[in-house]
PDB file of C-alpha atoms in Angstrom:
ATOM      1  CA  MET A  33      -4.988  40.543  55.028  1.00  0.00           C
ATOM      2  CA  ASN A  34      -4.581  36.921  56.303  1.00  0.00           C
ATOM      3  CA  LEU A  35      -4.827  35.143  52.946  1.00  0.00           C
ATOM      4  CA  PRO A  36      -1.128  34.153  52.586  1.00  0.00           C
ATOM      5  CA  PHE A  37      -1.207  32.496  56.026  1.00  0.00           C
ATOM      6  CA  VAL A  38      -4.306  30.440  55.231  1.00  0.00           C
ATOM      7  CA  LEU A  39      -2.886  29.204  51.949  1.00  0.00           C
ATOM      8  CA  ALA A  40       0.388  28.137  53.570  1.00  0.00           C
ATOM      9  CA  ALA A  41      -1.400  26.137  56.236  1.00  0.00           C
ATOM     10  CA  CYS A  42      -3.475  24.302  53.653  1.00  0.00           C
ATOM     11  CA  LEU A  43      -0.429  23.391  51.605  1.00  0.00           C
ATOM     12  CA  ARG A  44       1.370  21.942  54.605  1.00  0.00           C
ATOM     13  CA  ARG A  45      -1.679  19.863  55.555  1.00  0.00           C
ATOM     14  CA  PHE A  46      -1.942  18.510  51.998  1.00  0.00           C
ATOM     15  CA  ALA A  47       1.732  17.504  51.982  1.00  0.00           C
ATOM     16  CA  LEU A  48       1.297  15.663  55.274  1.00  0.00           C
ATOM     17  CA  VAL A  49      -1.699  13.743  53.980  1.00  0.00           C
ATOM     18  CA  VAL A  50       0.161  12.717  50.854  1.00  0.00           C
ATOM     19  CA  ALA A  51       3.162  11.550  52.882  1.00  0.00           C
ATOM     20  CA  LEU A  52       0.981   9.417  55.145  1.00  0.00           C
ATOM     21  CA  ALA A  53      -0.766   7.916  52.184  1.00  0.00           C
ATOM     22  CA  LEU A  54       2.540   6.971  50.615  1.00  0.00           C
ATOM     23  CA  LEU A  55       3.748   5.424  53.879  1.00  0.00           C
ATOM     24  CA  CYS A  56       0.716   3.148  54.021  1.00  0.00           C
ATOM     25  CA  LEU A  57       1.554   1.747  50.588  1.00  0.00           C
ATOM     26  CA  VAL A  58       4.872   0.185  51.766  1.00  0.00           C
ATOM     27  CA  PRO A  59       4.212  -3.590  52.547  1.00  0.00           C
ATOM     28  CA  ARG A  60       5.791  -5.450  55.474  1.00  0.00           C
ATOM     29  CA  ALA A  61       8.214  -8.275  54.467  1.00  0.00           C
ATOM     30  CA  VAL A  62       6.869 -11.837  54.859  1.00  0.00           C
ATOM     31  CA  LEU A  63       9.344 -14.722  55.441  1.00  0.00           C
ATOM     32  CA  ALA A  64       8.872 -17.927  53.392  1.00  0.00           C
ATOM     33  CA  GLN A  65       8.659 -21.087  55.489  1.00  0.00           C
ATOM     34  CA  THR A  66      10.602 -23.705  53.529  1.00  0.00           C
ATOM     35  CA  CYS A  67      12.672 -26.869  53.940  1.00  0.00           C
ATOM     36  CA  THR A  68      15.039 -28.363  51.382  1.00  0.00           C
ATOM     37  CA  PHE A  69      15.979 -32.067  51.450  1.00  0.00           C
ATOM     38  CA  THR A  70      18.826 -34.183  50.103  1.00  0.00           C
ATOM     39  CA  MET A  71      19.128 -37.987  50.104  1.00  0.00           C
ATOM     40  CA  SER A  72      22.273 -39.990  49.377  1.00  0.00           C
ATOM     41  CA  ASN A  73      22.493 -43.278  47.514  1.00  0.00           C
ATOM     42  CA  ILE A  74      23.154 -46.413  49.570  1.00  0.00           C
ATOM     43  CA  ALA A  75      25.943 -48.638  48.230  1.00  0.00           C
ATOM     44  CA  PHE A  76      26.626 -51.960  49.980  1.00  0.00           C
ATOM     45  CA  GLY A  77      29.675 -52.676  47.845  1.00  0.00           C
ATOM     46  CA  ASN A  78      30.873 -56.268  47.632  1.00  0.00           C
ATOM     47  CA  VAL A  79      28.641 -58.884  49.233  1.00  0.00           C
ATOM     48  CA  SER A  80      29.489 -62.547  49.815  1.00  0.00           C
ATOM     49  CA  THR A  81      26.433 -64.721  50.380  1.00  0.00           C
ATOM     50  CA  ILE A  82      28.333 -67.592  52.041  1.00  0.00           C
ATOM     51  CA  THR A  83      29.846 -65.805  55.042  1.00  0.00           C
ATOM     52  CA  GLY A  84      26.763 -66.297  57.196  1.00  0.00           C
ATOM     53  CA  ALA A  85      26.822 -62.621  58.209  1.00  0.00           C
ATOM     54  CA  PRO A  86      24.719 -59.638  57.059  1.00  0.00           C
ATOM     55  CA  VAL A  87      26.286 -56.718  55.192  1.00  0.00           C
ATOM     56  CA  ASN A  88      25.502 -53.169  56.330  1.00  0.00           C
ATOM     57  CA  ALA A  89      25.710 -49.775  54.620  1.00  0.00           C
ATOM     58  CA  ASN A  90      24.368 -46.322  55.475  1.00  0.00           C
ATOM     59  CA  GLY A  91      22.794 -43.412  53.654  1.00  0.00           C
ATOM     60  CA  THR A  92      21.930 -39.921  54.885  1.00  0.00           C
ATOM     61  CA  LEU A  93      18.815 -37.787  54.676  1.00  0.00           C
ATOM     62  CA  THR A  94      19.273 -34.085  55.427  1.00  0.00           C
ATOM     63  CA  ALA A  95      16.849 -31.176  55.795  1.00  0.00           C
ATOM     64  CA  ASN A  96      17.551 -27.450  56.042  1.00  0.00           C
ATOM     65  CA  CYS A  97      14.640 -25.216  57.092  1.00  0.00           C
ATOM     66  CA  SER A  98      14.181 -21.464  57.506  1.00  0.00           C
ATOM     67  CA  GLY A  99      11.569 -18.738  57.790  1.00  0.00           C
ATOM     68  CA  PHE A 100       9.386 -20.391  60.444  1.00  0.00           C
ATOM     69  CA  THR A 101       7.549 -18.387  63.100  1.00  0.00           C
ATOM     70  CA  THR A 102       6.636 -21.450  65.203  1.00  0.00           C
ATOM     71  CA  SER A 103       8.665 -22.930  68.038  1.00  0.00           C
ATOM     72  CA  ASN A 104       8.911 -26.454  66.598  1.00  0.00           C
ATOM     73  CA  ILE A 105       8.800 -28.365  63.352  1.00  0.00           C
ATOM     74  CA  GLU A 106       7.656 -31.920  62.710  1.00  0.00           C
ATOM     75  CA  PHE A 107       9.112 -34.018  59.913  1.00  0.00           C
ATOM     76  CA  CYS A 108       7.086 -36.923  58.518  1.00  0.00           C
ATOM     77  CA  LEU A 109       9.560 -38.934  56.445  1.00  0.00           C
ATOM     78  CA  SER A 110       8.307 -41.752  54.213  1.00  0.00           C
ATOM     79  CA  ILE A 111      10.483 -44.094  52.201  1.00  0.00           C
ATOM     80  CA  GLY A 112       7.584 -45.680  50.436  1.00  0.00           C
ATOM     81  CA  ILE A 113       6.626 -48.987  48.971  1.00  0.00           C
ATOM     82  CA  PRO A 114       8.756 -49.757  45.931  1.00  0.00           C
ATOM     83  CA  THR A 115       8.362 -52.909  43.852  1.00  0.00           C
ATOM     84  CA  GLY A 116       8.730 -55.826  46.242  1.00  0.00           C
ATOM     85  CA  GLY A 117       7.145 -54.024  49.187  1.00  0.00           C
ATOM     86  CA  PHE A 118       8.597 -54.014  52.689  1.00  0.00           C
ATOM     87  CA  SER A 119      10.489 -56.584  54.709  1.00  0.00           C
ATOM     88  CA  PRO A 120      12.267 -57.558  52.736  1.00  0.00           C
ATOM     89  CA  ARG A 121      12.893 -55.017  50.051  1.00  0.00           C
ATOM     90  CA  THR A 122      14.657 -56.508  47.048  1.00  0.00           C
ATOM     91  CA  MET A 123      17.359 -55.479  44.616  1.00  0.00           C
ATOM     92  CA  THR A 124      17.259 -57.033  41.159  1.00  0.00           C
ATOM     93  CA  GLY A 125      20.271 -58.620  39.485  1.00  0.00           C
ATOM     94  CA  PRO A 126      21.241 -60.937  36.624  1.00  0.00           C
ATOM     95  CA  GLY A 127      18.356 -62.747  34.973  1.00  0.00           C
ATOM     96  CA  GLY A 128      15.841 -61.140  37.319  1.00  0.00           C
ATOM     97  CA  THR A 129      17.323 -62.758  40.433  1.00  0.00           C
ATOM     98  CA  THR A 130      16.860 -60.800  43.642  1.00  0.00           C
ATOM     99  CA  LEU A 131      18.867 -59.884  46.731  1.00  0.00           C
ATOM    100  CA  SER A 132      16.916 -59.167  49.923  1.00  0.00           C
ATOM    101  CA  TYR A 133      17.659 -56.166  52.133  1.00  0.00           C
ATOM    102  CA  ASP A 134      15.912 -53.556  54.251  1.00  0.00           C
ATOM    103  CA  LEU A 135      16.235 -49.946  55.373  1.00  0.00           C
ATOM    104  CA  PHE A 136      16.060 -49.144  59.081  1.00  0.00           C
ATOM    105  CA  SER A 137      15.847 -46.067  61.283  1.00  0.00           C
ATOM    106  CA  ASP A 138      17.908 -47.465  64.182  1.00  0.00           C
ATOM    107  CA  THR A 139      21.416 -48.789  64.771  1.00  0.00           C
ATOM    108  CA  GLY A 140      20.018 -52.088  66.011  1.00  0.00           C
ATOM    109  CA  TYR A 141      18.368 -52.810  62.643  1.00  0.00           C
ATOM    110  CA  THR A 142      15.035 -53.528  64.298  1.00  0.00           C
ATOM    111  CA  THR A 143      12.766 -50.688  63.105  1.00  0.00           C
ATOM    112  CA  ILE A 144      12.105 -50.728  59.376  1.00  0.00           C
ATOM    113  CA  TRP A 145      11.860 -47.262  57.841  1.00  0.00           C
ATOM    114  CA  GLY A 146       8.479 -47.329  56.124  1.00  0.00           C
ATOM    115  CA  SER A 147       5.776 -45.094  54.767  1.00  0.00           C
ATOM    116  CA  VAL A 148       2.803 -43.064  55.916  1.00  0.00           C
ATOM    117  CA  GLY A 149       0.785 -45.367  53.675  1.00  0.00           C
ATOM    118  CA  SER A 150       1.694 -48.503  55.634  1.00  0.00           C
ATOM    119  CA  THR A 151       0.166 -49.573  58.932  1.00  0.00           C
ATOM    120  CA  SER A 152       2.745 -52.315  59.534  1.00  0.00           C
ATOM    121  CA  PHE A 153       5.825 -50.273  58.660  1.00  0.00           C
ATOM    122  CA  PRO A 154       5.132 -46.564  59.331  1.00  0.00           C
ATOM    123  CA  GLU A 155       7.122 -43.524  58.315  1.00  0.00           C
ATOM    124  CA  ARG A 156       9.722 -41.949  60.572  1.00  0.00           C
ATOM    125  CA  ILE A 157       8.518 -38.945  62.595  1.00  0.00           C
ATOM    126  CA  VAL A 158      11.034 -36.442  63.959  1.00  0.00           C
ATOM    127  CA  ASP A 159      10.192 -33.332  66.040  1.00  0.00           C
ATOM    128  CA  VAL A 160      12.851 -30.618  66.216  1.00  0.00           C
ATOM    129  CA  PRO A 161      12.843 -27.247  68.043  1.00  0.00           C
ATOM    130  CA  LEU A 162      13.351 -24.119  65.951  1.00  0.00           C
ATOM    131  CA  VAL A 163      15.817 -21.433  66.950  1.00  0.00           C
ATOM    132  CA  GLY A 164      15.242 -18.126  65.227  1.00  0.00           C
ATOM    133  CA  GLY A 165      12.957 -19.836  62.748  1.00  0.00           C
ATOM    134  CA  VAL A 166      15.673 -22.126  61.350  1.00  0.00           C
ATOM    135  CA  THR A 167      16.890 -25.700  61.873  1.00  0.00           C
ATOM    136  CA  SER A 168      18.916 -28.411  60.167  1.00  0.00           C
ATOM    137  CA  ILE A 169      18.867 -32.171  60.685  1.00  0.00           C
ATOM    138  CA  THR A 170      20.885 -35.079  59.322  1.00  0.00           C
ATOM    139  CA  LEU A 171      19.417 -38.554  59.742  1.00  0.00           C
ATOM    140  CA  THR A 172      21.117 -41.872  59.025  1.00  0.00           C
ATOM    141  CA  VAL A 173      19.314 -44.470  56.931  1.00  0.00           C
ATOM    142  CA  TYR A 174      20.660 -47.854  58.020  1.00  0.00           C
ATOM    143  CA  GLY A 175      20.729 -50.507  55.296  1.00  0.00           C
ATOM    144  CA  ARG A 176      21.273 -54.243  55.741  1.00  0.00           C
ATOM    145  CA  VAL A 177      21.594 -57.067  53.225  1.00  0.00           C
ATOM    146  CA  TYR A 178      20.343 -60.169  54.995  1.00  0.00           C
ATOM    147  CA  ALA A 179      22.569 -63.199  55.588  1.00  0.00           C
ATOM    148  CA  GLY A 180      21.675 -66.705  54.449  1.00  0.00           C
ATOM    149  CA  GLN A 181      20.898 -65.882  50.807  1.00  0.00           C
ATOM    150  CA  THR A 182      22.964 -68.817  49.581  1.00  0.00           C
ATOM    151  CA  THR A 183      21.173 -69.257  46.244  1.00  0.00           C
ATOM    152  CA  VAL A 184      21.866 -65.704  45.040  1.00  0.00           C
ATOM    153  CA  GLN A 185      24.317 -65.692  42.141  1.00  0.00           C
ATOM    154  CA  PRO A 186      27.209 -63.283  41.506  1.00  0.00           C
ATOM    155  CA  GLY A 187      26.499 -60.001  39.724  1.00  0.00           C
ATOM    156  CA  SER A 188      25.372 -56.404  40.166  1.00  0.00           C
ATOM    157  CA  TYR A 189      22.116 -55.785  42.038  1.00  0.00           C
ATOM    158  CA  SER A 190      20.194 -52.530  42.453  1.00  0.00           C
ATOM    159  CA  GLN A 191      16.881 -50.922  43.238  1.00  0.00           C
ATOM    160  CA  ALA A 192      15.872 -47.401  42.171  1.00  0.00           C
ATOM    161  CA  PHE A 193      13.574 -45.342  44.379  1.00  0.00           C
ATOM    162  CA  ALA A 194      11.690 -42.833  42.243  1.00  0.00           C
ATOM    163  CA  THR A 195      10.134 -39.593  43.491  1.00  0.00           C
ATOM    164  CA  THR A 196       6.837 -41.477  43.766  1.00  0.00           C
ATOM    165  CA  ASP A 197       8.447 -43.775  46.351  1.00  0.00           C
ATOM    166  CA  THR A 198       9.350 -41.041  48.843  1.00  0.00           C
ATOM    167  CA  LEU A 199       7.419 -38.338  50.681  1.00  0.00           C
ATOM    168  CA  PHE A 200       9.059 -35.885  53.085  1.00  0.00           C
ATOM    169  CA  THR A 201       6.593 -33.466  54.714  1.00  0.00           C
ATOM    170  CA  TYR A 202       7.249 -30.780  57.319  1.00  0.00           C
ATOM    171  CA  LEU A 203       4.859 -28.873  59.561  1.00  0.00           C
ATOM    172  CA  GLY A 204       5.694 -25.994  61.882  1.00  0.00           C
ATOM    173  CA  TYR A 205       3.792 -25.932  65.177  1.00  0.00           C
ATOM    174  CA  THR A 206       3.673 -24.476  68.647  1.00  0.00           C
ATOM    175  CA  GLY A 207       2.178 -26.620  71.366  1.00  0.00           C
ATOM    176  CA  THR A 208       0.694 -29.997  70.439  1.00  0.00           C
ATOM    177  CA  PRO A 209       2.487 -31.804  67.571  1.00  0.00           C
ATOM    178  CA  PRO A 210       0.380 -32.334  64.438  1.00  0.00           C
ATOM    179  CA  THR A 211      -0.574 -35.687  62.978  1.00  0.00           C
ATOM    180  CA  CYS A 212       1.275 -36.990  59.930  1.00  0.00           C
ATOM    181  CA  THR A 213      -0.961 -37.715  56.962  1.00  0.00           C
ATOM    182  CA  GLY A 214      -0.330 -38.534  53.347  1.00  0.00           C
ATOM    183  CA  SER A 215      -1.798 -35.168  52.324  1.00  0.00           C
ATOM    184  CA  SER A 216       0.354 -33.069  54.657  1.00  0.00           C
ATOM    185  CA  THR A 217       1.922 -30.051  52.991  1.00  0.00           C
ATOM    186  CA  PRO A 218       4.356 -28.634  52.211  1.00  0.00           C
ATOM    187  CA  SER A 219       6.378 -31.620  51.088  1.00  0.00           C
ATOM    188  CA  ALA A 220       9.269 -32.824  48.959  1.00  0.00           C
ATOM    189  CA  ARG A 221       9.990 -35.982  46.965  1.00  0.00           C
ATOM    190  CA  LEU A 222      13.447 -37.310  46.143  1.00  0.00           C
ATOM    191  CA  SER A 223      14.946 -40.226  44.214  1.00  0.00           C
ATOM    192  CA  PHE A 224      17.918 -42.396  45.203  1.00  0.00           C
ATOM    193  CA  ASN A 225      19.465 -45.787  44.434  1.00  0.00           C
ATOM    194  CA  VAL A 226      20.415 -48.829  46.477  1.00  0.00           C
ATOM    195  CA  SER A 227      23.110 -51.114  45.044  1.00  0.00           C
ATOM    196  CA  ALA A 228      25.275 -54.147  45.852  1.00  0.00           C
ATOM    197  CA  THR A 229      27.661 -56.476  44.047  1.00  0.00           C
ATOM    198  CA  VAL A 230      27.476 -60.173  44.901  1.00  0.00           C
ATOM    199  CA  ILE A 231      31.012 -61.468  44.394  1.00  0.00           C
ATOM    200  CA  PRO A 232      32.202 -64.974  43.494  1.00  0.00           C
ATOM    201  CA  ASP A 233      33.498 -66.308  46.801  1.00  0.00           C
ATOM    202  CA  CYS A 234      34.513 -69.712  48.153  1.00  0.00           C
ATOM    203  CA  THR A 235      35.795 -71.324  51.330  1.00  0.00           C
ATOM    204  CA  LEU A 236      37.725 -74.594  51.717  1.00  0.00           C
ATOM    205  CA  SER A 237      38.360 -76.881  54.660  1.00  0.00           C
ATOM    206  CA  ALA A 238      40.062 -80.265  54.906  1.00  0.00           C
ATOM    207  CA  ALA A 239      40.212 -83.192  57.295  1.00  0.00           C
ATOM    208  CA  PRO A 240      43.445 -85.221  57.846  1.00  0.00           C
ATOM    209  CA  LEU A 241      43.968 -88.474  55.979  1.00  0.00           C
ATOM    210  CA  ALA A 242      45.180 -91.254  58.271  1.00  0.00           C
ATOM    211  CA  PHE A 243      46.283 -94.579  56.817  1.00  0.00           C
ATOM    212  CA  PRO A 244      45.912 -97.662  58.987  1.00  0.00           C
ATOM    213  CA  ALA A 245      49.016 -99.262  60.462  1.00  0.00           C
ATOM    214  CA  MET A 246      50.971-101.382  57.994  1.00  0.00           C
ATOM    215  CA  THR A 247      51.599-104.502  60.048  1.00  0.00           C
ATOM    216  CA  THR A 248      52.383-106.782  57.097  1.00  0.00           C
ATOM    217  CA  PRO A 249      55.278-105.666  54.888  1.00  0.00           C
ATOM    218  CA  GLY A 250      54.688-105.645  51.155  1.00  0.00           C
ATOM    219  CA  THR A 251      50.905-105.107  51.286  1.00  0.00           C
ATOM    220  CA  GLN A 252      48.985-102.014  50.277  1.00  0.00           C
ATOM    221  CA  VAL A 253      46.657-100.002  52.521  1.00  0.00           C
ATOM    222  CA  THR A 254      43.979 -97.462  51.639  1.00  0.00           C
ATOM    223  CA  ALA A 255      42.112 -94.657  53.378  1.00  0.00           C
ATOM    224  CA  ASN A 256      40.118 -91.602  52.445  1.00  0.00           C
ATOM    225  CA  THR A 257      39.316 -88.157  53.708  1.00  0.00           C
ATOM    226  CA  SER A 258      37.228 -85.230  52.542  1.00  0.00           C
ATOM    227  CA  LEU A 259      37.484 -81.643  51.493  1.00  0.00           C
ATOM    228  CA  SER A 260      34.559 -79.270  52.050  1.00  0.00           C
ATOM    229  CA  VAL A 261      34.031 -76.569  49.416  1.00  0.00           C
ATOM    230  CA  THR A 262      31.457 -73.820  49.800  1.00  0.00           C
ATOM    231  CA  CYS A 263      31.079 -71.381  46.908  1.00  0.00           C
ATOM    232  CA  VAL A 264      28.581 -68.670  46.051  1.00  0.00           C
ATOM    233  CA  SER A 265      25.842 -70.199  43.927  1.00  0.00           C
ATOM    234  CA  GLY A 266      26.825 -70.450  40.270  1.00  0.00           C
ATOM    235  CA  THR A 267      30.542 -69.909  40.920  1.00  0.00           C
ATOM    236  CA  PRO A 268      32.783 -72.394  39.051  1.00  0.00           C
ATOM    237  CA  TYR A 269      35.766 -73.680  41.029  1.00  0.00           C
ATOM    238  CA  THR A 270      38.774 -76.012  40.743  1.00  0.00           C
ATOM    239  CA  VAL A 271      40.658 -77.817  43.523  1.00  0.00           C
ATOM    240  CA  ALA A 272      44.277 -78.827  42.998  1.00  0.00           C
ATOM    241  CA  LEU A 273      46.555 -80.850  45.322  1.00  0.00           C
ATOM    242  CA  ASN A 274      50.306 -80.223  45.367  1.00  0.00           C
ATOM    243  CA  ALA A 275      53.164 -82.712  45.719  1.00  0.00           C
ATOM    244  CA  GLY A 276      53.458 -82.307  49.479  1.00  0.00           C
ATOM    245  CA  THR A 277      56.382 -81.173  51.605  1.00  0.00           C
ATOM    246  CA  THR A 278      58.492 -84.341  51.576  1.00  0.00           C
ATOM    247  CA  GLY A 279      61.514 -83.925  49.310  1.00  0.00           C
ATOM    248  CA  GLY A 280      61.601 -85.986  46.131  1.00  0.00           C
ATOM    249  CA  GLY A 281      57.844 -86.305  45.834  1.00  0.00           C
ATOM    250  CA  THR A 282      55.799 -85.228  42.821  1.00  0.00           C
ATOM    251  CA  VAL A 283      52.061 -84.880  42.262  1.00  0.00           C
ATOM    252  CA  ALA A 284      52.217 -88.291  40.545  1.00  0.00           C
ATOM    253  CA  SER A 285      54.327 -90.000  43.223  1.00  0.00           C
ATOM    254  CA  ARG A 286      54.199 -88.559  46.733  1.00  0.00           C
ATOM    255  CA  PHE A 287      56.222 -89.623  49.781  1.00  0.00           C
ATOM    256  CA  MET A 288      55.682 -89.617  53.530  1.00  0.00           C
ATOM    257  CA  LEU A 289      58.746 -89.036  55.684  1.00  0.00           C
ATOM    258  CA  LEU A 290      59.573 -90.948  58.848  1.00  0.00           C
ATOM    259  CA  ASN A 291      59.131 -88.562  61.765  1.00  0.00           C
ATOM    260  CA  GLY A 292      62.601 -87.884  63.145  1.00  0.00           C
ATOM    261  CA  GLY A 293      64.230 -89.944  60.400  1.00  0.00           C
ATOM    262  CA  SER A 294      65.040 -90.036  56.707  1.00  0.00           C
ATOM    263  CA  ALA A 295      63.128 -93.122  55.516  1.00  0.00           C
ATOM    264  CA  THR A 296      60.177 -92.594  53.190  1.00  0.00           C
ATOM    265  CA  VAL A 297      56.988 -94.421  52.201  1.00  0.00           C
ATOM    266  CA  ASN A 298      55.405 -93.573  48.883  1.00  0.00           C
ATOM    267  CA  TYR A 299      51.661 -93.034  48.511  1.00  0.00           C
ATOM    268  CA  ASP A 300      49.182 -91.590  46.012  1.00  0.00           C
ATOM    269  CA  LEU A 301      45.988 -89.524  46.123  1.00  0.00           C
ATOM    270  CA  TYR A 302      43.063 -90.139  43.781  1.00  0.00           C
ATOM    271  CA  LYS A 303      39.744 -88.611  42.831  1.00  0.00           C
ATOM    272  CA  ASP A 304      37.930 -91.934  42.587  1.00  0.00           C
ATOM    273  CA  ALA A 305      37.453 -95.081  44.612  1.00  0.00           C
ATOM    274  CA  ALA A 306      38.836 -97.150  41.734  1.00  0.00           C
ATOM    275  CA  PHE A 307      42.223 -95.407  42.162  1.00  0.00           C
ATOM    276  CA  SER A 308      42.404 -94.598  38.466  1.00  0.00           C
ATOM    277  CA  GLN A 309      42.524 -90.743  38.496  1.00  0.00           C
ATOM    278  CA  LEU A 310      45.522 -89.263  40.240  1.00  0.00           C
ATOM    279  CA  TRP A 311      44.578 -86.033  41.959  1.00  0.00           C
ATOM    280  CA  GLY A 312      47.197 -83.371  41.504  1.00  0.00           C
ATOM    281  CA  ASP A 313      47.624 -80.012  39.805  1.00  0.00           C
ATOM    282  CA  GLY A 314      47.109 -81.100  36.219  1.00  0.00           C
ATOM    283  CA  SER A 315      50.776 -81.919  35.565  1.00  0.00           C
ATOM    284  CA  ASN A 316      52.535 -85.305  35.272  1.00  0.00           C
ATOM    285  CA  GLY A 317      49.347 -87.050  34.187  1.00  0.00           C
ATOM    286  CA  THR A 318      47.277 -85.839  37.165  1.00  0.00           C
ATOM    287  CA  THR A 319      43.931 -84.066  37.125  1.00  0.00           C
ATOM    288  CA  THR A 320      42.144 -81.523  39.298  1.00  0.00           C
ATOM    289  CA  GLU A 321      38.604 -81.580  40.662  1.00  0.00           C
ATOM    290  CA  SER A 322      36.097 -79.048  39.345  1.00  0.00           C
ATOM    291  CA  GLY A 323      32.575 -78.065  40.265  1.00  0.00           C
ATOM    292  CA  THR A 324      30.031 -75.263  40.495  1.00  0.00           C
ATOM    293  CA  GLY A 325      28.998 -73.676  43.761  1.00  0.00           C
ATOM    294  CA  THR A 326      25.520 -74.109  45.163  1.00  0.00           C
ATOM    295  CA  GLY A 327      25.863 -71.736  48.101  1.00  0.00           C
ATOM    296  CA  THR A 328      26.114 -74.673  50.503  1.00  0.00           C
ATOM    297  CA  ALA A 329      28.960 -77.023  51.447  1.00  0.00           C
ATOM    298  CA  GLN A 330      29.962 -79.631  48.853  1.00  0.00           C
ATOM    299  CA  THR A 331      32.011 -82.636  49.945  1.00  0.00           C
ATOM    300  CA  LEU A 332      34.890 -83.870  47.804  1.00  0.00           C
ATOM    301  CA  THR A 333      36.373 -87.246  48.734  1.00  0.00           C
ATOM    302  CA  VAL A 334      40.127 -87.799  48.530  1.00  0.00           C
ATOM    303  CA  PHE A 335      41.079 -91.482  48.125  1.00  0.00           C
ATOM    304  CA  GLY A 336      44.547 -92.377  49.386  1.00  0.00           C
ATOM    305  CA  ARG A 337      46.580 -95.520  48.758  1.00  0.00           C
ATOM    306  CA  VAL A 338      49.938 -96.754  50.009  1.00  0.00           C
ATOM    307  CA  PRO A 339      50.986 -99.324  47.396  1.00  0.00           C
ATOM    308  CA  ALA A 340      52.888-102.499  48.205  1.00  0.00           C
ATOM    309  CA  GLN A 341      56.576-101.644  48.628  1.00  0.00           C
ATOM    310  CA  ALA A 342      59.705-102.673  50.451  1.00  0.00           C
ATOM    311  CA  ALA A 343      59.490-102.660  54.224  1.00  0.00           C
ATOM    312  CA  GLN A 344      60.665 -99.485  55.948  1.00  0.00           C
ATOM    313  CA  PRO A 345      61.701 -98.802  59.550  1.00  0.00           C
ATOM    314  CA  SER A 346      58.865 -98.769  62.045  1.00  0.00           C
ATOM    315  CA  GLY A 347      57.489 -95.384  63.066  1.00  0.00           C
ATOM    316  CA  ASN A 348      55.096 -92.653  62.114  1.00  0.00           C
ATOM    317  CA  TYR A 349      55.311 -91.262  58.604  1.00  0.00           C
ATOM    318  CA  SER A 350      53.679 -88.038  57.469  1.00  0.00           C
ATOM    319  CA  ASP A 351      53.447 -85.470  54.691  1.00  0.00           C
ATOM    320  CA  THR A 352      51.616 -82.188  54.299  1.00  0.00           C
ATOM    321  CA  VAL A 353      49.656 -81.620  51.096  1.00  0.00           C
ATOM    322  CA  THR A 354      48.270 -78.223  50.189  1.00  0.00           C
ATOM    323  CA  ALA A 355      44.852 -78.008  48.531  1.00  0.00           C
ATOM    324  CA  THR A 356      44.429 -74.897  46.361  1.00  0.00           C
ATOM    325  CA  LEU A 357      40.924 -73.675  45.539  1.00  0.00           C
ATOM    326  CA  THR A 358      40.635 -71.519  42.427  1.00  0.00           C
ATOM    327  CA  PHE A 359      37.427 -69.681  41.508  1.00  0.00           C
TER     328      PHE A 359
END
């Protein structure tokens, strides 16, 4: 008489067991602990090697991390040993010439950003707290081309960092920070370029030319002065002298004007001590002075002569000549 009841109870128990078994087959989601990195190129732009000052440029290294269950993450960031090693690193330019620079981790350009494989120049270590298992960082890579490289010639210079030259590892932790090692995982490797253009550049300075007093009318006097030219090594240059500011003068026959008056005294400027090569702008039988930069100051002598001429009123005579440096 109780058979239908017994069968119903058994069927319900079987359904419950099957439902529980199916519930146990559903897995719990597991979050992936990952960081992605990006690294910018570093471009110094135009560099003059005669200014006596370093040239700086920055790059950026960024990391975005998620899925961590720890309270902190440690980044071990190596910018490794490319060809040329550390301090200085070198970019290569025309004919295999090199331009020295370095990469630093601080604004004072004192701490070289190195590699986990170097004892003298270690990698950069950064510890960051995690909030909800995620974090993002952006770090500046400070680059500096060193001053004083006066023998470096104009041209394009660069150095390529391959993926074998970088190693960016990250380790989640709670409590004591881990120790960075070359085998730390997980990790990422990136490539980037460093570049600069050494430009032809020159500077020019001049000292006044002062003739001695002409105490005897009708006699000539001479004097000389100097121009100082500094050009980037290998840069060709030309120096021209104009006719001056006194009216009526030309590059082949210049005049000094009596201060506060109208009288004039003619004079000439030459490239040589024999007073045979008039120094001008290339017109009226004059020539210019040419040379090639060495990266250091080169002295050019200007020879001046006041030829014998009719006596003029006593006083101070002057003229202003402009020297033009072309490179």
